[in-house]
mmCIF file of C-alpha atoms in Angstrom:
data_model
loop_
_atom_site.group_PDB
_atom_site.id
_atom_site.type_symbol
_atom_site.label_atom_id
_atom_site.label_comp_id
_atom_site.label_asym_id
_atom_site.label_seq_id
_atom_site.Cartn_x
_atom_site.Cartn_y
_atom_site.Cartn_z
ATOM 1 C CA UNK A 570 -41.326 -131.185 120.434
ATOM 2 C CA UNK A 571 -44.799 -131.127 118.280
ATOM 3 C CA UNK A 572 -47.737 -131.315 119.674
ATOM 4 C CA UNK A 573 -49.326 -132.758 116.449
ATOM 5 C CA UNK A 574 -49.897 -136.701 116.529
ATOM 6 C CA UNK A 575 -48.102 -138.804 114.007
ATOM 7 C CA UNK A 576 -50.660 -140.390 111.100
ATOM 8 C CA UNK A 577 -50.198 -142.887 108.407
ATOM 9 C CA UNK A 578 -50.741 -139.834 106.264
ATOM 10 C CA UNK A 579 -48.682 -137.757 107.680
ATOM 11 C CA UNK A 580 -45.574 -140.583 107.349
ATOM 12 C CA UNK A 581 -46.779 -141.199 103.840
ATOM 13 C CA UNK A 582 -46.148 -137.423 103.125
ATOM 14 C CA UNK A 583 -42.764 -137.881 104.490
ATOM 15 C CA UNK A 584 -42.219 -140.709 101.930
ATOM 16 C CA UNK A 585 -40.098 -140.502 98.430
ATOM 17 C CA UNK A 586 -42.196 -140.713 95.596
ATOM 18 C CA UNK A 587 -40.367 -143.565 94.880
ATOM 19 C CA UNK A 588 -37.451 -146.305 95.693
ATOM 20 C CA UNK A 589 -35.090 -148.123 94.645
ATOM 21 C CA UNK A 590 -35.200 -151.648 96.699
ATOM 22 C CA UNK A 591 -32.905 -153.652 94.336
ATOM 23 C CA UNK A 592 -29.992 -152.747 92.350
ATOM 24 C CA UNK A 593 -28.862 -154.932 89.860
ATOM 25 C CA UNK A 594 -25.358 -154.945 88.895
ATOM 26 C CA UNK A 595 -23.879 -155.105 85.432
ATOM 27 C CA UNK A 596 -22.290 -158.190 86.279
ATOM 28 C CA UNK A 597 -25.501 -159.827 88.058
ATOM 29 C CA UNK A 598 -27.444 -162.051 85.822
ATOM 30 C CA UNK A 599 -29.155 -165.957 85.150
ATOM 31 C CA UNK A 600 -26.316 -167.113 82.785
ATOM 32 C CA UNK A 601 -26.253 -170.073 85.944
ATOM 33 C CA UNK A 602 -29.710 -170.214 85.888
ATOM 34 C CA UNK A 603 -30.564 -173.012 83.571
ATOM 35 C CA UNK A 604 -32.132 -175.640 85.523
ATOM 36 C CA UNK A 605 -34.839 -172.589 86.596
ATOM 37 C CA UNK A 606 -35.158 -171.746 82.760
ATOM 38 C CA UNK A 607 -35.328 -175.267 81.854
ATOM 39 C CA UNK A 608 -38.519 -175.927 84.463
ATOM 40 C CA UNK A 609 -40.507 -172.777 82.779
ATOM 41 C CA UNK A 610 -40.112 -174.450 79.478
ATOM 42 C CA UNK A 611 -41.140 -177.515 80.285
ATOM 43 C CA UNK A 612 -44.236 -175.996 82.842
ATOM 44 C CA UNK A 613 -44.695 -173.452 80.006
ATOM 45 C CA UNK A 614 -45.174 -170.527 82.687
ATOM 46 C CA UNK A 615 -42.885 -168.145 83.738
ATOM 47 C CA UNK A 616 -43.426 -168.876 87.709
ATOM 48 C CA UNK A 617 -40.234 -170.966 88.148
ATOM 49 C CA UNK A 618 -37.999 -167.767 87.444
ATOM 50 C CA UNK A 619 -40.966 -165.726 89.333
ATOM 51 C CA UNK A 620 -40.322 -167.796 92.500
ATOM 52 C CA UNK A 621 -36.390 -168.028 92.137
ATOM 53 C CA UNK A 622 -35.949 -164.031 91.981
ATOM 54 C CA UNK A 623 -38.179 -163.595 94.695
ATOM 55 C CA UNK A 624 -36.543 -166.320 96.928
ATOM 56 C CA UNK A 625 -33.363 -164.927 95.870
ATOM 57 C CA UNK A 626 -33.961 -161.060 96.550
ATOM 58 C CA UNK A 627 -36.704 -160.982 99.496
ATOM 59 C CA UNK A 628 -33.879 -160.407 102.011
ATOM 60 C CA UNK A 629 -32.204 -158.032 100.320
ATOM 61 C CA UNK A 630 -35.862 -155.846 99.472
ATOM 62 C CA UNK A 631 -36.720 -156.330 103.639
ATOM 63 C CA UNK A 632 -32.846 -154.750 104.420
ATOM 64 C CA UNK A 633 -33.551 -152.184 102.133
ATOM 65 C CA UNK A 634 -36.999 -151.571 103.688
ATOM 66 C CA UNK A 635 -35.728 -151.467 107.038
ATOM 67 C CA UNK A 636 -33.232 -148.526 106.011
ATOM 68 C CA UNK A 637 -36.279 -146.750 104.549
ATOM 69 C CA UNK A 638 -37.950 -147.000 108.040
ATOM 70 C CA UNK A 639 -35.091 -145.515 109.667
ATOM 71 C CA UNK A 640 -34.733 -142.963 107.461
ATOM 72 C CA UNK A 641 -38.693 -142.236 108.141
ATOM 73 C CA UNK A 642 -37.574 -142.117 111.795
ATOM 74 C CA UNK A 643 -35.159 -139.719 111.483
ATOM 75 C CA UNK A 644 -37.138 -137.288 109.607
ATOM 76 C CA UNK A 645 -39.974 -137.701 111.983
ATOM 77 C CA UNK A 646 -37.555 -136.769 114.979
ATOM 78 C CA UNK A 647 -36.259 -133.956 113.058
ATOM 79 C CA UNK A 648 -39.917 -132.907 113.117
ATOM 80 C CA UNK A 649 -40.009 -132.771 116.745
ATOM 81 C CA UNK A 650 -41.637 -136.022 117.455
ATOM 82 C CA UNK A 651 -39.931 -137.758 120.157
ATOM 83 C CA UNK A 652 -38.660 -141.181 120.401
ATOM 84 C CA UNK A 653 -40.861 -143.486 122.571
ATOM 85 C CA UNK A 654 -43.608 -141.680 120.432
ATOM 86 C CA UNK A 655 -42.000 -142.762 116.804
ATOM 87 C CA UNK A 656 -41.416 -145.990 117.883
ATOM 88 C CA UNK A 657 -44.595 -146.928 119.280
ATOM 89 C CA UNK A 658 -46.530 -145.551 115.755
ATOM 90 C CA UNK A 659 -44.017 -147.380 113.717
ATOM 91 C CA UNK A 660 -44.715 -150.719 115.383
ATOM 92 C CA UNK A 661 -48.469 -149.948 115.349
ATOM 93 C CA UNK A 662 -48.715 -149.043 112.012
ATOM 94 C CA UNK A 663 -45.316 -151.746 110.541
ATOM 95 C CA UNK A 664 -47.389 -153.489 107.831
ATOM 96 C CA UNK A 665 -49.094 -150.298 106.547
ATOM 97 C CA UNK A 666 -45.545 -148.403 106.353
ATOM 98 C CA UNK A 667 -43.949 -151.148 104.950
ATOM 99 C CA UNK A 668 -46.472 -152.043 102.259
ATOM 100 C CA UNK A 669 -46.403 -148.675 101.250
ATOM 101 C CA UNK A 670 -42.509 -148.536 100.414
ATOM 102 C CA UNK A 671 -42.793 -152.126 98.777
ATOM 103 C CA UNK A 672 -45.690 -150.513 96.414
ATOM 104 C CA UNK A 673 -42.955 -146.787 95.782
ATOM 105 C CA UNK A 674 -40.767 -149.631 94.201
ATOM 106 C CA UNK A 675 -39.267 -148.698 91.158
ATOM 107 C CA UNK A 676 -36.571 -151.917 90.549
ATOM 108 C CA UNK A 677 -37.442 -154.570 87.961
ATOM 109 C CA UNK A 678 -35.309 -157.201 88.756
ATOM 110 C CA UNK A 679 -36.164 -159.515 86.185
ATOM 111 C CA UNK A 680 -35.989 -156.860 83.546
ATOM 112 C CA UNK A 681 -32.453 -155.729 84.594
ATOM 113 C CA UNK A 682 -31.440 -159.692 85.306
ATOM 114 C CA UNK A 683 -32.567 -160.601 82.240
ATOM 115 C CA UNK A 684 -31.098 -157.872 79.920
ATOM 116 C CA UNK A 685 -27.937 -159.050 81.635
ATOM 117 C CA UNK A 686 -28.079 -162.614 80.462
ATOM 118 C CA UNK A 687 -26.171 -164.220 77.363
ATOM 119 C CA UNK A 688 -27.879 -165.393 74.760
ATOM 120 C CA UNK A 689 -29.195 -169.356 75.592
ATOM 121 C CA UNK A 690 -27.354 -171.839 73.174
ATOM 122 C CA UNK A 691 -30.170 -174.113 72.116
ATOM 123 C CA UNK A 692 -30.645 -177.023 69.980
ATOM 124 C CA UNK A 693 -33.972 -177.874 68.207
ATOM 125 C CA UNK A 694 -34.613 -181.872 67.883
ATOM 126 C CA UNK A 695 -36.577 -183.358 65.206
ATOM 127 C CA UNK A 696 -38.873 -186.541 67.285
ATOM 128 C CA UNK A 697 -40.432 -189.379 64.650
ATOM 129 C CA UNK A 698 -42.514 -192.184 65.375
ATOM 130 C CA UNK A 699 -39.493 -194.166 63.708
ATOM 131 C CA UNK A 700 -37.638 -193.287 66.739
ATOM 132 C CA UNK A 701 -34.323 -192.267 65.361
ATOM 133 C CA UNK A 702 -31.252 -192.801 63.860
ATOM 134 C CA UNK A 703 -28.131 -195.246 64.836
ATOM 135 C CA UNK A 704 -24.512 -194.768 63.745
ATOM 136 C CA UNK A 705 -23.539 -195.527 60.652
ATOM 137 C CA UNK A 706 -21.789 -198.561 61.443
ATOM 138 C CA UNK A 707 -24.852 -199.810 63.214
ATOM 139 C CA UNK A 708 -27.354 -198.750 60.378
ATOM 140 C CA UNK A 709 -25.321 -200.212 57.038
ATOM 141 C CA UNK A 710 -27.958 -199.760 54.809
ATOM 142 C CA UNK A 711 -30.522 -197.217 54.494
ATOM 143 C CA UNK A 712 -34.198 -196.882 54.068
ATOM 144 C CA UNK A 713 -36.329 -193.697 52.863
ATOM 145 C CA UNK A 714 -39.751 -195.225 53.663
ATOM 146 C CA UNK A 715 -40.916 -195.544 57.249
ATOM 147 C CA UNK A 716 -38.059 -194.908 58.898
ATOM 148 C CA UNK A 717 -36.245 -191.864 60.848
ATOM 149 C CA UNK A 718 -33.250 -191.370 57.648
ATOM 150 C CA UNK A 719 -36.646 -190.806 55.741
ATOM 151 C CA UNK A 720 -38.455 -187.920 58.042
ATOM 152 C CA UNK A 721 -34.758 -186.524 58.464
ATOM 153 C CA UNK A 722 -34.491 -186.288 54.682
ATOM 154 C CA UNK A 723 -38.123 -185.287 54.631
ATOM 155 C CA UNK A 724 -37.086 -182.132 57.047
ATOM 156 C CA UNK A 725 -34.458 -180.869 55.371
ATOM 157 C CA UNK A 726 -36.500 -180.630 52.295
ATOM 158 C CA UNK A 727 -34.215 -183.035 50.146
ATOM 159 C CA UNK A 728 -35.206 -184.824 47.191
ATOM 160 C CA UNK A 729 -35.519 -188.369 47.963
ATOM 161 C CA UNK A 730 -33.608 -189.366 44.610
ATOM 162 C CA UNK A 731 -30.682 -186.665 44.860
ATOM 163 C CA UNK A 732 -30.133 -188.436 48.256
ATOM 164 C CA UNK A 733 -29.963 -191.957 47.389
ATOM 165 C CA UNK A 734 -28.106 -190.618 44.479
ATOM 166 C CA UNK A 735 -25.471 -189.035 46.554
ATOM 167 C CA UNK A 736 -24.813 -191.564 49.079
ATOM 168 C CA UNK A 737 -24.768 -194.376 46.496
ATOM 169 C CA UNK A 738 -21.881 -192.819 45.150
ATOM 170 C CA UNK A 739 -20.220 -192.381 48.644
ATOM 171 C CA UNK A 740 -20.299 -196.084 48.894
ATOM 172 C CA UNK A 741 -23.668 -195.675 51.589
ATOM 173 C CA UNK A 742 -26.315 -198.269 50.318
ATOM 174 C CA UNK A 743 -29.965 -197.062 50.271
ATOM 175 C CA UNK A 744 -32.147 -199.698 49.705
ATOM 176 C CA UNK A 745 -35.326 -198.943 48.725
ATOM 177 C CA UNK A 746 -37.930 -196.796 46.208
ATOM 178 C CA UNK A 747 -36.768 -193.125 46.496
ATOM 179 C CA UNK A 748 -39.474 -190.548 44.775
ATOM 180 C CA UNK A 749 -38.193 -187.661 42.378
ATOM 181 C CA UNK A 750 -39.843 -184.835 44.395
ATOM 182 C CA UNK A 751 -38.625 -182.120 41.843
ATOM 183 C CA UNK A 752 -40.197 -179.393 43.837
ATOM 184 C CA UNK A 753 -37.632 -179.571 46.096
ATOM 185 C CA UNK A 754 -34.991 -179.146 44.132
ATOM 186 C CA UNK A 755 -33.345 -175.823 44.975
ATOM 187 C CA UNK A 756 -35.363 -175.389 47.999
ATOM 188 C CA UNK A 757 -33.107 -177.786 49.965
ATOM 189 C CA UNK A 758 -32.000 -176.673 53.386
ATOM 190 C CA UNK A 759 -29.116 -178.563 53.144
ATOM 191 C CA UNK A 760 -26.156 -179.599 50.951
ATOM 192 C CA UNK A 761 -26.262 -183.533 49.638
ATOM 193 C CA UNK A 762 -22.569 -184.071 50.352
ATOM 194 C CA UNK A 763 -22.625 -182.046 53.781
ATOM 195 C CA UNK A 764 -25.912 -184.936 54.375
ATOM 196 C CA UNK A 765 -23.898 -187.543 53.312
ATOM 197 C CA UNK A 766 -20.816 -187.126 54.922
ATOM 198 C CA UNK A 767 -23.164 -186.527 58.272
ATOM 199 C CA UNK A 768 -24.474 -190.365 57.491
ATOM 200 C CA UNK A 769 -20.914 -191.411 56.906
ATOM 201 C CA UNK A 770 -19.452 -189.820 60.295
ATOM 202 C CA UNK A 771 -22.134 -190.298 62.899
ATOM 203 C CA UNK A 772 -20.531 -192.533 65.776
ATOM 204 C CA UNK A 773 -23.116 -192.471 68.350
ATOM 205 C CA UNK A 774 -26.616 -194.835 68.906
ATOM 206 C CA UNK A 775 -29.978 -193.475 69.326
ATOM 207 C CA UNK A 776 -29.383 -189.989 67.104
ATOM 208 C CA UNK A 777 -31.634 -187.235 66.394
ATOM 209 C CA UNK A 778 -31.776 -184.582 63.636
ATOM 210 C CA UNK A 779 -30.462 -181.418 65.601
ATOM 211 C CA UNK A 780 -30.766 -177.961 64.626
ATOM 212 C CA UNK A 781 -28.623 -175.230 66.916
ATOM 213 C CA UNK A 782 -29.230 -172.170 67.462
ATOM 214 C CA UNK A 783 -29.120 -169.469 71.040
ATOM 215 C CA UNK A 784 -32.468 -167.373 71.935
ATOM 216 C CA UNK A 785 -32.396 -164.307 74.364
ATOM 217 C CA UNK A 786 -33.595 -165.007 77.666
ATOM 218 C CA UNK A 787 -35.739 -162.151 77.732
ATOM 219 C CA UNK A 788 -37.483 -163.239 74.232
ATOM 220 C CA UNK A 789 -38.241 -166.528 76.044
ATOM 221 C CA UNK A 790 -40.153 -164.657 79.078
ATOM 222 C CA UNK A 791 -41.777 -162.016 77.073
ATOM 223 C CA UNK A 792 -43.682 -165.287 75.142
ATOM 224 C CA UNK A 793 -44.084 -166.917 78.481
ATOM 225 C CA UNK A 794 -42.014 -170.125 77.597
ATOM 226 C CA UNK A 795 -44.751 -170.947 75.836
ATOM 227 C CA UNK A 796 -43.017 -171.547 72.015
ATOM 228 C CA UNK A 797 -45.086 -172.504 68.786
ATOM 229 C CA UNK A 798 -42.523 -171.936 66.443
ATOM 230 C CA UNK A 799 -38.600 -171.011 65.737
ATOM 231 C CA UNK A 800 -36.868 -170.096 62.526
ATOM 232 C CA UNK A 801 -33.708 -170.969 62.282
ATOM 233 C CA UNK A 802 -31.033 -168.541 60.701
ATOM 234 C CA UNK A 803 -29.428 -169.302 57.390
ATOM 235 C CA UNK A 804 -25.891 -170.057 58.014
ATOM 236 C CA UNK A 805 -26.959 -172.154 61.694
ATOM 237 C CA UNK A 806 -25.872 -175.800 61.505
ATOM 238 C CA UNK A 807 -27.128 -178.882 62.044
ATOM 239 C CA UNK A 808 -26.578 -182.446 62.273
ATOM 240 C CA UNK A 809 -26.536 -185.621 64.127
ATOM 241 C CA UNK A 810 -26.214 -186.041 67.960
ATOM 242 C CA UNK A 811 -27.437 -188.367 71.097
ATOM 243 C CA UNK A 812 -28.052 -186.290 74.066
ATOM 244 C CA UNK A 813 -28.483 -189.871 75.548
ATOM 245 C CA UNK A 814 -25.483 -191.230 74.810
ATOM 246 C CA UNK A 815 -23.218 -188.159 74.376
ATOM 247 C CA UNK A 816 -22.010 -188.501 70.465
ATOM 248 C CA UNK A 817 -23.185 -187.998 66.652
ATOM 249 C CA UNK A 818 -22.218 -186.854 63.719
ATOM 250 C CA UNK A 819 -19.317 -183.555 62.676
ATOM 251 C CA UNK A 820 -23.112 -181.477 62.974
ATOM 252 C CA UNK A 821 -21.451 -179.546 60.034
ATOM 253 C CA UNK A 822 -24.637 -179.211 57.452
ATOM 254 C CA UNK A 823 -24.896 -175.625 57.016
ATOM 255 C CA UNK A 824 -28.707 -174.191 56.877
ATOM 256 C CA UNK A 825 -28.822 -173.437 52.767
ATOM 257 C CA UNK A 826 -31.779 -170.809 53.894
ATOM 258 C CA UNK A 827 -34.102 -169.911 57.144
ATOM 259 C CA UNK A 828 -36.500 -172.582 58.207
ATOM 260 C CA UNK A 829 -39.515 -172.064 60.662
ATOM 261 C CA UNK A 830 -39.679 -175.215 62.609
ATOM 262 C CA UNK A 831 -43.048 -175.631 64.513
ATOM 263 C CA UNK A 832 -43.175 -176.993 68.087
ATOM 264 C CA UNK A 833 -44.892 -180.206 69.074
ATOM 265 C CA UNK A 834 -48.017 -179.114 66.260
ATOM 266 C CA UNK A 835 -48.729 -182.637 66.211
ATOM 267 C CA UNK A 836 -48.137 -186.317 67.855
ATOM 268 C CA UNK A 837 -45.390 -187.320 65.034
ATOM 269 C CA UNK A 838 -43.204 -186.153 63.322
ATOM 270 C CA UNK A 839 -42.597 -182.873 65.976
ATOM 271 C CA UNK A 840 -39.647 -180.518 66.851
ATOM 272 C CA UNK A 841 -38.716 -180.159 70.713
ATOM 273 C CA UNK A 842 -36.574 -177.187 71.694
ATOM 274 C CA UNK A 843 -34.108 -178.024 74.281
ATOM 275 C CA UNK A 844 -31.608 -175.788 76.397
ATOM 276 C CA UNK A 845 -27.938 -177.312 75.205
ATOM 277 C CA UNK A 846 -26.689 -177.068 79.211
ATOM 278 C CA UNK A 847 -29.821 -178.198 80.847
ATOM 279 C CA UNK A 848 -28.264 -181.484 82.346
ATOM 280 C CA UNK A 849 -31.946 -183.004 82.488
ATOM 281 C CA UNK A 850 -31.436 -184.000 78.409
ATOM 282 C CA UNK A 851 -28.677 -186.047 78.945
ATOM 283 C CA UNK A 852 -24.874 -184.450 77.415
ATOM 284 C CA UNK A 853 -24.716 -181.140 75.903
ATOM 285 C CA UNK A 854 -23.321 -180.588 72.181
ATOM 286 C CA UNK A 855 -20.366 -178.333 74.389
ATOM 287 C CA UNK A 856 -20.240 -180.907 76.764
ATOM 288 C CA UNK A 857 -19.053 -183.613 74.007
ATOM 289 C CA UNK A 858 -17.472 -181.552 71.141
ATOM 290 C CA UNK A 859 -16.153 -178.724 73.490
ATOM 291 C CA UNK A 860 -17.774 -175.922 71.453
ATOM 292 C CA UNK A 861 -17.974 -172.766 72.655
ATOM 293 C CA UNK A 862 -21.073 -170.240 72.049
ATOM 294 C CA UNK A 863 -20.096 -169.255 68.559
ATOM 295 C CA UNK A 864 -20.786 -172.405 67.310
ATOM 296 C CA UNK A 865 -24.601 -171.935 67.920
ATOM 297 C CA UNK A 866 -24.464 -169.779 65.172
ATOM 298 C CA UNK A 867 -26.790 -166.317 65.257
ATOM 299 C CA UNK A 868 -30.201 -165.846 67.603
ATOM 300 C CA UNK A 869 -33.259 -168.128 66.320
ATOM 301 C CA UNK A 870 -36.570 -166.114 66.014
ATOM 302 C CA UNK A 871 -39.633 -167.160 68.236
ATOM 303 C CA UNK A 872 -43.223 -167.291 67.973
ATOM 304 C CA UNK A 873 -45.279 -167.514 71.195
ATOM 305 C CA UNK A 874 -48.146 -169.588 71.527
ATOM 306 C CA UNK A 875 -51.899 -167.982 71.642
ATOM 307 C CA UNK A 876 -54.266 -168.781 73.403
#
């Protein structure tokens, strides 16, 4: 038995330099955690996820802290301190001890949850002041000016009078003045047949413009869900679709060339990037065509907003 008191020091001294409170497994990861991922987009902060990890892992941290404790214990005894004498510090002095192993922590959950996460399927939705686009059997004829087929062909970087070209001679009436905007030409992001057999096939009311893509998770937290921009790959489709009413087009146009889309930069026209699985936007493009991830096509680059 010692004859020298216990102090906080003297426990601190007693400490490892540092722990390990959380281990993350290989197999441990937010692939199920859309709806979290889906709320930090749309609050733009990462708290959601911030909260959700530490909801999710505070028992397991206060387990592993009790262990430490115990361990402290039994190295204090094996000191000579005695029992009644170890316990009565250790509940004197709880908080301090216990801080002190929380702040020896040496886990990043996030990082290691994160680094185990697939890569997001995504889809990037082109919003007009036109609204959007019906099926084709609803729309019949076609109009360039003031309307959503306009600010689709518009985004794609088509020339007005290829288009109208194209789809007259798939039988698909356009209607009105279409300009010769010969600066597009060969700059398209799209092929004029793939465009017009989108027109021809699209099934479903209420329709967007829809670029797919994935992003990393970790990508997403680094810029604090806070986008300004993607670029989508070359080689990434796009197409038609109704996350309202779950249809739209074959969404076979393949991208021609990269494209930097920029998020919500002004009232109308704007892009809006949406997680395909997050329930909250109506049916997924896998929920209705039954794609699986490699239909996304490659990762989309991101550019975070600044303040």
């Amino acid at each position: 038995m010692t004859t020298i008191a216990l102090t906080i020091e003297g426990i601190y001294s007693l400490m490892d330099s540092t722990y390990t409170l959380t281990y993350i497994e290989r197999t441990q990861n937010l692939n199920n955690a859309t709806a979290v991922i889906a709320e930090c987009m749309e609050r733009k902060s990462t708290q959601p996820l911030n909260d959700h990890l530490n909801q999710s892992f505070v028992y397991a941290q206060s387990e592993a802290v009790d262990t430490i404790c115990e361990e402290l214990k039994e190295r204090c005894r094996e000191n000579g301190y005695i029992h009644e004498e170890i316990d009565m510090f250790f509940d004197l002095y709880d908080d301090l001890i216990r801080d002190e192993i929380y702040s020896r922590d040496n886990s990043d959950i996030l990082a290691d949850l994160l680094r185990n996460t697939n890569d997001i399927p995504i889809r990037v939705e082109l919003h007009s002041n036109y609204d959007c686009i019906n099926s084709h059997y609803f729309e019949e004829v076609y109009c360039y000016n003031e309307n959503y087929f306009g600010v689709m062909v518009d985004a794609l970087n088509l020339n007005p009078k290829k288009v109208k070209e194209v789809l007259s001679n798939a039988g698909i009436v356009v209607e009105d003045y279409c300009p010769d905007i010969k600066e597009r030409n060969g700059k398209e992001l799209a092929d004029y047949n793939q465009f017009a057999e989108e027109i021809a096939n699209s099934t479903a009311p209420a329709n967007l413009l829809v670029f797919v893509g994935t992003v990393k998770a970790m990508e997403l937290y680094d810029a604090g869900f806070n986008l300004k921009a993607v670029t989508i790959p070359k080689g990434n489709v796009c197409g038609i679709f109704s996350g309202m009413h779950g249809g739209g087009s074959m969404l076979e146009i393949e991208l021609k060339q990269a494209t930097t889309l920029q998020l919500k930069a002004k009232p109308y026209d704007y892009f809006n990037l949406v997680l395909d699985s997050d329930k909250s936007n109506g049916y997924s493009i896998s929920d209705v065509y039954g794609v699986d991830d490699s239909f996304y096509g490659k990762a989309i680059a991101i550019t975070a907003q600044t303040i």
